[in-house]
Amino acid sequence: MKNKIVLIFALVVLFSIKSFSQLKSQNNDIWFHYVGKNMISEKTSFTLEATMRYANGFSEKQQWFIRPSFDYKFTSKFTGSLGFTHYETYSYGDPAMNKITSPENHIWIQGVYTHSIGDFKFIHRLRDENRFVGITKLNITSGDFEIDHYEYRNRVRYMFLANYALTKVDDKTKLFAVAGDEMFLNIGSNAGKTLFNQNRIIAGLGYNINSNHQLQLNYIHQNIWNFSNTIQESNPTVRVSYITNFDWTKKE
């Protein structure tokens, strides 16, 4: 019995130390987001995605990225993609996860499955990201931090979204509601000390201006855990998205 009590006490102490040793911060973010899909044949398309993100209003730059991809429509419900992403993540927040602006490159594959039930449209997206992350090191000579090398990491992302048509014109959706979640999971031999890299709860509204142009306004609650699981961010976020969809195979 004494051994059990000692063991339980030790576990409680270790859990408390781990909980209190993790620093937490909150940043109020604003994201501007663009996605452009361009059909180049009956089944293939080229997509360009880009974003600029700010932390704590517009007082700090958080991150920008550019993300081109080639997509292939296997069926009316399933599309596969192969893409590349370049990130630049700034030093922001208190405490800051990054000492300096840090680059990151991804080569990734993904599958998107879409289906509808009545006025609901469901989207499932699974992406496997091969990440090459810029690692910061202190230069003893200059006393400044610099990117010393790139480290390979692997991450899997799963996103579930549900869209619900609120208004229609000529049986086509105009205003719709959006709700969902996206999980970022660290996997592989260099996965870090936490399974979760990020989690995003998503809710908002979208409006189809016409068949080629769409606007969305979403609230996203973003949680981020750093590689060593010593810092956690909890970020209320507003994202403004402009989405285009052009079919260049059709002649006017």
mmCIF file of C-alpha atoms in Angstrom:
data_model
loop_
_atom_site.group_PDB
_atom_site.id
_atom_site.type_symbol
_atom_site.label_atom_id
_atom_site.label_comp_id
_atom_site.label_asym_id
_atom_site.label_seq_id
_atom_site.Cartn_x
_atom_site.Cartn_y
_atom_site.Cartn_z
ATOM 1 C CA MET A 1 0.000 0.000 0.000
ATOM 2 C CA LYS A 2 2.844 2.387 0.855
ATOM 3 C CA ASN A 3 4.487 1.674 -2.494
ATOM 4 C CA LYS A 4 1.220 2.424 -4.319
ATOM 5 C CA ILE A 5 0.814 5.728 -2.452
ATOM 6 C CA VAL A 6 4.393 6.723 -3.267
ATOM 7 C CA LEU A 7 3.867 5.807 -6.938
ATOM 8 C CA ILE A 8 0.627 7.792 -7.200
ATOM 9 C CA PHE A 9 2.250 10.782 -5.487
ATOM 10 C CA ALA A 10 5.215 10.619 -7.858
ATOM 11 C CA LEU A 11 2.930 10.509 -10.905
ATOM 12 C CA VAL A 12 0.934 13.503 -9.655
ATOM 13 C CA VAL A 13 4.142 15.480 -9.084
ATOM 14 C CA LEU A 14 5.503 14.597 -12.530
ATOM 15 C CA PHE A 15 2.206 15.546 -14.186
ATOM 16 C CA SER A 16 2.116 18.846 -12.292
ATOM 17 C CA ILE A 17 5.701 19.678 -13.247
ATOM 18 C CA LYS A 18 4.977 18.895 -16.892
ATOM 19 C CA SER A 19 1.771 20.985 -16.879
ATOM 20 C CA PHE A 20 3.345 24.007 -15.212
ATOM 21 C CA SER A 21 6.519 23.796 -17.305
ATOM 22 C CA GLN A 22 4.558 24.329 -20.516
ATOM 23 C CA LEU A 23 4.338 28.028 -21.385
ATOM 24 C CA LYS A 24 1.067 29.203 -22.911
ATOM 25 C CA SER A 25 0.299 32.243 -25.029
ATOM 26 C CA GLN A 26 -2.680 33.689 -26.857
ATOM 27 C CA ASN A 27 -2.544 35.703 -30.073
ATOM 28 C CA ASN A 28 -5.506 37.320 -31.812
ATOM 29 C CA ASP A 29 -4.878 36.559 -35.484
ATOM 30 C CA ILE A 30 -6.121 37.880 -38.832
ATOM 31 C CA TRP A 31 -5.533 35.772 -41.960
ATOM 32 C CA PHE A 32 -6.001 36.767 -45.601
ATOM 33 C CA HIS A 33 -6.347 33.719 -47.782
ATOM 34 C CA TYR A 34 -6.563 33.009 -51.527
ATOM 35 C CA VAL A 35 -7.308 29.746 -53.375
ATOM 36 C CA GLY A 36 -7.470 29.619 -57.169
ATOM 37 C CA LYS A 37 -8.439 26.407 -58.992
ATOM 38 C CA ASN A 38 -7.894 26.229 -62.762
ATOM 39 C CA MET A 39 -9.196 23.314 -64.816
ATOM 40 C CA ILE A 40 -6.732 22.581 -67.644
ATOM 41 C CA SER A 41 -8.400 19.417 -68.937
ATOM 42 C CA GLU A 42 -11.482 17.355 -68.162
ATOM 43 C CA LYS A 43 -9.774 15.688 -65.184
ATOM 44 C CA THR A 44 -6.662 17.747 -64.363
ATOM 45 C CA SER A 45 -6.327 21.143 -62.721
ATOM 46 C CA PHE A 46 -3.714 23.504 -61.314
ATOM 47 C CA THR A 47 -4.377 25.103 -57.924
ATOM 48 C CA LEU A 48 -2.545 28.052 -56.378
ATOM 49 C CA GLU A 49 -3.073 28.828 -52.709
ATOM 50 C CA ALA A 50 -1.469 31.701 -50.801
ATOM 51 C CA THR A 51 -1.940 33.445 -47.487
ATOM 52 C CA MET A 52 -0.693 36.317 -45.336
ATOM 53 C CA ARG A 53 -1.226 35.959 -41.607
ATOM 54 C CA TYR A 54 -0.955 38.547 -38.844
ATOM 55 C CA ALA A 55 -0.829 38.078 -35.058
ATOM 56 C CA ASN A 56 -2.414 40.384 -32.498
ATOM 57 C CA GLY A 57 -4.325 42.457 -35.002
ATOM 58 C CA PHE A 58 -1.856 43.794 -37.540
ATOM 59 C CA SER A 59 0.880 44.513 -34.999
ATOM 60 C CA GLU A 60 2.962 41.411 -35.819
ATOM 61 C CA LYS A 61 3.461 39.304 -38.913
ATOM 62 C CA GLN A 62 2.725 35.672 -38.164
ATOM 63 C CA GLN A 63 3.315 33.733 -41.392
ATOM 64 C CA TRP A 64 2.986 33.654 -45.161
ATOM 65 C CA PHE A 65 3.007 30.759 -47.576
ATOM 66 C CA ILE A 66 2.551 29.932 -51.247
ATOM 67 C CA ARG A 67 1.196 26.503 -52.253
ATOM 68 C CA PRO A 68 0.935 25.349 -55.892
ATOM 69 C CA SER A 69 -0.405 21.876 -56.723
ATOM 70 C CA PHE A 70 -1.515 19.659 -59.598
ATOM 71 C CA ASP A 71 -4.812 17.845 -59.113
ATOM 72 C CA TYR A 72 -6.383 14.840 -60.778
ATOM 73 C CA LYS A 73 -10.095 14.079 -60.596
ATOM 74 C CA PHE A 74 -10.349 10.291 -60.286
ATOM 75 C CA THR A 75 -14.147 10.300 -59.832
ATOM 76 C CA SER A 76 -16.875 12.902 -59.384
ATOM 77 C CA LYS A 77 -16.313 12.637 -55.605
ATOM 78 C CA PHE A 78 -12.573 11.999 -55.216
ATOM 79 C CA THR A 79 -9.607 14.195 -56.244
ATOM 80 C CA GLY A 80 -5.911 13.539 -55.613
ATOM 81 C CA SER A 81 -3.198 16.216 -55.524
ATOM 82 C CA LEU A 82 0.578 16.540 -55.534
ATOM 83 C CA GLY A 83 1.947 19.855 -54.315
ATOM 84 C CA PHE A 84 4.685 22.012 -52.830
ATOM 85 C CA THR A 85 4.508 24.646 -50.081
ATOM 86 C CA HIS A 86 7.014 27.291 -49.006
ATOM 87 C CA TYR A 87 6.437 28.897 -45.588
ATOM 88 C CA GLU A 88 8.046 31.816 -43.809
ATOM 89 C CA THR A 89 7.044 31.898 -40.124
ATOM 90 C CA TYR A 90 7.958 35.036 -38.173
ATOM 91 C CA SER A 91 8.934 35.530 -34.555
ATOM 92 C CA TYR A 92 5.719 36.677 -32.863
ATOM 93 C CA GLY A 93 3.841 36.400 -29.588
ATOM 94 C CA ASP A 94 5.008 36.173 -25.993
ATOM 95 C CA PRO A 95 6.563 33.705 -25.539
ATOM 96 C CA ALA A 96 7.629 33.384 -29.185
ATOM 97 C CA MET A 97 8.029 29.908 -30.652
ATOM 98 C CA ASN A 98 10.617 31.146 -33.181
ATOM 99 C CA LYS A 99 13.743 33.172 -32.389
ATOM 100 C CA ILE A 100 13.914 34.528 -35.959
ATOM 101 C CA THR A 101 11.926 34.212 -39.192
ATOM 102 C CA SER A 102 12.045 30.512 -40.056
ATOM 103 C CA PRO A 103 11.623 28.930 -43.513
ATOM 104 C CA GLU A 104 9.963 25.601 -44.223
ATOM 105 C CA ASN A 105 9.400 23.607 -47.423
ATOM 106 C CA HIS A 106 6.874 20.826 -47.952
ATOM 107 C CA ILE A 107 6.339 18.207 -50.622
ATOM 108 C CA TRP A 108 2.924 16.700 -50.105
ATOM 109 C CA ILE A 109 0.189 14.447 -51.452
ATOM 110 C CA GLN A 110 -3.479 14.584 -50.549
ATOM 111 C CA GLY A 111 -6.875 13.123 -51.274
ATOM 112 C CA VAL A 112 -10.190 14.986 -51.058
ATOM 113 C CA TYR A 113 -13.503 13.138 -50.871
ATOM 114 C CA THR A 114 -16.731 15.162 -51.254
ATOM 115 C CA HIS A 115 -20.327 14.008 -50.928
ATOM 116 C CA SER A 116 -23.740 15.584 -50.337
ATOM 117 C CA ILE A 117 -26.854 14.746 -48.349
ATOM 118 C CA GLY A 118 -29.731 17.121 -49.075
ATOM 119 C CA ASP A 119 -28.524 20.677 -48.482
ATOM 120 C CA PHE A 120 -25.417 19.449 -46.666
ATOM 121 C CA LYS A 121 -22.068 19.082 -48.432
ATOM 122 C CA PHE A 122 -19.335 17.140 -46.640
ATOM 123 C CA ILE A 123 -15.612 17.449 -47.398
ATOM 124 C CA HIS A 124 -12.920 15.065 -46.125
ATOM 125 C CA ARG A 125 -9.284 16.000 -46.821
ATOM 126 C CA LEU A 126 -6.257 13.885 -45.888
ATOM 127 C CA ARG A 127 -2.774 15.296 -46.581
ATOM 128 C CA ASP A 128 0.665 13.768 -45.963
ATOM 129 C CA GLU A 129 3.338 16.482 -45.660
ATOM 130 C CA ASN A 130 7.062 15.792 -46.007
ATOM 131 C CA ARG A 131 8.473 18.790 -44.176
ATOM 132 C CA PHE A 132 11.940 20.316 -44.378
ATOM 133 C CA VAL A 133 12.078 22.696 -41.427
ATOM 134 C CA GLY A 134 14.725 25.401 -40.992
ATOM 135 C CA ILE A 135 16.437 24.888 -37.611
ATOM 136 C CA THR A 136 17.685 27.923 -35.681
ATOM 137 C CA LYS A 137 21.100 28.014 -33.994
ATOM 138 C CA LEU A 138 22.929 30.714 -32.069
ATOM 139 C CA ASN A 139 26.053 31.956 -33.850
ATOM 140 C CA ILE A 140 28.580 32.291 -31.012
ATOM 141 C CA THR A 141 30.779 34.652 -33.020
ATOM 142 C CA SER A 142 28.098 37.204 -33.929
ATOM 143 C CA GLY A 143 25.708 36.526 -31.047
ATOM 144 C CA ASP A 144 22.799 36.339 -33.498
ATOM 145 C CA PHE A 145 20.446 33.489 -34.298
ATOM 146 C CA GLU A 146 20.579 32.039 -37.821
ATOM 147 C CA ILE A 147 19.178 29.119 -39.813
ATOM 148 C CA ASP A 148 21.804 26.404 -39.396
ATOM 149 C CA HIS A 149 20.284 23.482 -41.331
ATOM 150 C CA TYR A 150 17.022 21.868 -42.444
ATOM 151 C CA GLU A 151 15.480 18.957 -40.551
ATOM 152 C CA TYR A 152 13.072 16.408 -42.044
ATOM 153 C CA ARG A 153 9.754 15.880 -40.279
ATOM 154 C CA ASN A 154 6.548 14.161 -41.326
ATOM 155 C CA ARG A 155 3.041 15.403 -40.594
ATOM 156 C CA VAL A 156 -0.438 14.146 -41.478
ATOM 157 C CA ARG A 157 -3.414 16.508 -41.660
ATOM 158 C CA TYR A 158 -7.075 15.505 -41.657
ATOM 159 C CA MET A 159 -9.796 18.091 -42.237
ATOM 160 C CA PHE A 160 -13.551 17.580 -42.034
ATOM 161 C CA LEU A 161 -15.887 20.338 -43.225
ATOM 162 C CA ALA A 162 -19.662 20.504 -43.472
ATOM 163 C CA ASN A 163 -21.334 23.146 -45.662
ATOM 164 C CA TYR A 164 -25.043 23.870 -45.370
ATOM 165 C CA ALA A 165 -26.929 25.870 -47.991
ATOM 166 C CA LEU A 166 -28.775 28.802 -46.395
ATOM 167 C CA THR A 167 -30.067 30.514 -49.537
ATOM 168 C CA LYS A 168 -30.380 29.448 -53.165
ATOM 169 C CA VAL A 169 -31.040 31.179 -56.492
ATOM 170 C CA ASP A 170 -32.164 29.043 -59.445
ATOM 171 C CA ASP A 171 -31.409 25.958 -57.331
ATOM 172 C CA LYS A 172 -27.764 27.067 -56.900
ATOM 173 C CA THR A 173 -26.335 27.784 -53.443
ATOM 174 C CA LYS A 174 -25.575 31.436 -52.722
ATOM 175 C CA LEU A 175 -25.113 31.827 -48.950
ATOM 176 C CA PHE A 176 -23.899 28.826 -46.934
ATOM 177 C CA ALA A 177 -22.669 27.979 -43.433
ATOM 178 C CA VAL A 178 -19.352 26.241 -42.743
ATOM 179 C CA ALA A 179 -18.301 24.155 -39.724
ATOM 180 C CA GLY A 180 -15.519 21.655 -39.169
ATOM 181 C CA ASP A 181 -12.178 20.767 -37.675
ATOM 182 C CA GLU A 182 -8.619 20.080 -38.868
ATOM 183 C CA MET A 183 -6.019 18.012 -36.985
ATOM 184 C CA PHE A 184 -2.245 18.156 -37.630
ATOM 185 C CA LEU A 185 -0.488 15.000 -36.355
ATOM 186 C CA ASN A 186 3.264 14.512 -35.990
ATOM 187 C CA ILE A 187 4.325 11.045 -37.156
ATOM 188 C CA GLY A 188 7.531 9.134 -37.911
ATOM 189 C CA SER A 189 10.896 8.790 -36.197
ATOM 190 C CA ASN A 190 11.370 12.543 -35.728
ATOM 191 C CA ALA A 191 7.871 13.405 -34.571
ATOM 192 C CA GLY A 192 8.713 15.538 -31.560
ATOM 193 C CA LYS A 193 7.298 15.179 -28.060
ATOM 194 C CA THR A 194 3.625 15.626 -28.835
ATOM 195 C CA LEU A 195 1.265 13.845 -31.223
ATOM 196 C CA PHE A 196 -0.557 17.071 -32.068
ATOM 197 C CA ASN A 197 1.214 19.781 -34.028
ATOM 198 C CA GLN A 198 -1.945 21.865 -34.460
ATOM 199 C CA ASN A 199 -5.712 21.725 -34.201
ATOM 200 C CA ARG A 200 -8.162 24.140 -35.812
ATOM 201 C CA ILE A 201 -11.871 24.470 -35.033
ATOM 202 C CA ILE A 202 -13.597 26.200 -37.955
ATOM 203 C CA ALA A 203 -16.973 27.949 -38.297
ATOM 204 C CA GLY A 204 -18.242 30.675 -40.618
ATOM 205 C CA LEU A 205 -20.158 31.786 -43.687
ATOM 206 C CA GLY A 206 -19.527 31.623 -47.414
ATOM 207 C CA TYR A 207 -21.080 33.414 -50.368
ATOM 208 C CA ASN A 208 -20.964 32.356 -54.010
ATOM 209 C CA ILE A 209 -20.802 35.581 -56.015
ATOM 210 C CA ASN A 210 -21.110 33.512 -59.197
ATOM 211 C CA SER A 211 -19.767 30.206 -60.524
ATOM 212 C CA ASN A 212 -16.197 31.600 -60.609
ATOM 213 C CA HIS A 213 -15.886 33.667 -57.436
ATOM 214 C CA GLN A 214 -16.544 32.935 -53.759
ATOM 215 C CA LEU A 215 -15.966 34.764 -50.470
ATOM 216 C CA GLN A 216 -15.709 33.197 -47.028
ATOM 217 C CA LEU A 217 -15.482 34.675 -43.530
ATOM 218 C CA ASN A 218 -14.482 32.135 -40.899
ATOM 219 C CA TYR A 219 -13.646 32.047 -37.220
ATOM 220 C CA ILE A 220 -10.831 29.585 -36.493
ATOM 221 C CA HIS A 221 -9.602 28.639 -33.053
ATOM 222 C CA GLN A 222 -5.998 27.582 -33.636
ATOM 223 C CA ASN A 223 -4.016 25.562 -31.111
ATOM 224 C CA ILE A 224 -0.282 25.013 -31.792
ATOM 225 C CA TRP A 225 2.215 22.886 -29.850
ATOM 226 C CA ASN A 226 5.908 23.405 -30.481
ATOM 227 C CA PHE A 227 8.302 20.542 -31.289
ATOM 228 C CA SER A 228 9.531 20.110 -27.716
ATOM 229 C CA ASN A 229 6.011 20.513 -26.259
ATOM 230 C CA THR A 230 7.166 23.363 -24.013
ATOM 231 C CA ILE A 231 5.009 26.110 -25.594
ATOM 232 C CA GLN A 232 1.342 26.021 -26.548
ATOM 233 C CA GLU A 233 -0.463 28.755 -28.478
ATOM 234 C CA SER A 234 -4.232 29.247 -28.287
ATOM 235 C CA ASN A 235 -5.136 31.716 -31.031
ATOM 236 C CA PRO A 236 -8.601 33.133 -31.814
ATOM 237 C CA THR A 237 -8.427 33.811 -35.552
ATOM 238 C CA VAL A 238 -10.497 35.560 -38.217
ATOM 239 C CA ARG A 239 -9.844 34.315 -41.774
ATOM 240 C CA VAL A 240 -11.023 36.144 -44.898
ATOM 241 C CA SER A 241 -10.873 33.911 -47.993
ATOM 242 C CA TYR A 242 -11.255 34.695 -51.683
ATOM 243 C CA ILE A 243 -11.721 31.586 -53.831
ATOM 244 C CA THR A 244 -11.768 31.379 -57.622
ATOM 245 C CA ASN A 245 -12.678 28.480 -59.904
ATOM 246 C CA PHE A 246 -12.040 28.709 -63.649
ATOM 247 C CA ASP A 247 -12.471 26.081 -66.340
ATOM 248 C CA TRP A 248 -10.054 27.000 -69.142
ATOM 249 C CA THR A 249 -11.198 24.033 -71.258
ATOM 250 C CA LYS A 250 -14.507 25.752 -72.004
ATOM 251 C CA LYS A 251 -14.645 28.154 -74.914
ATOM 252 C CA GLU A 252 -16.710 31.304 -74.715
#
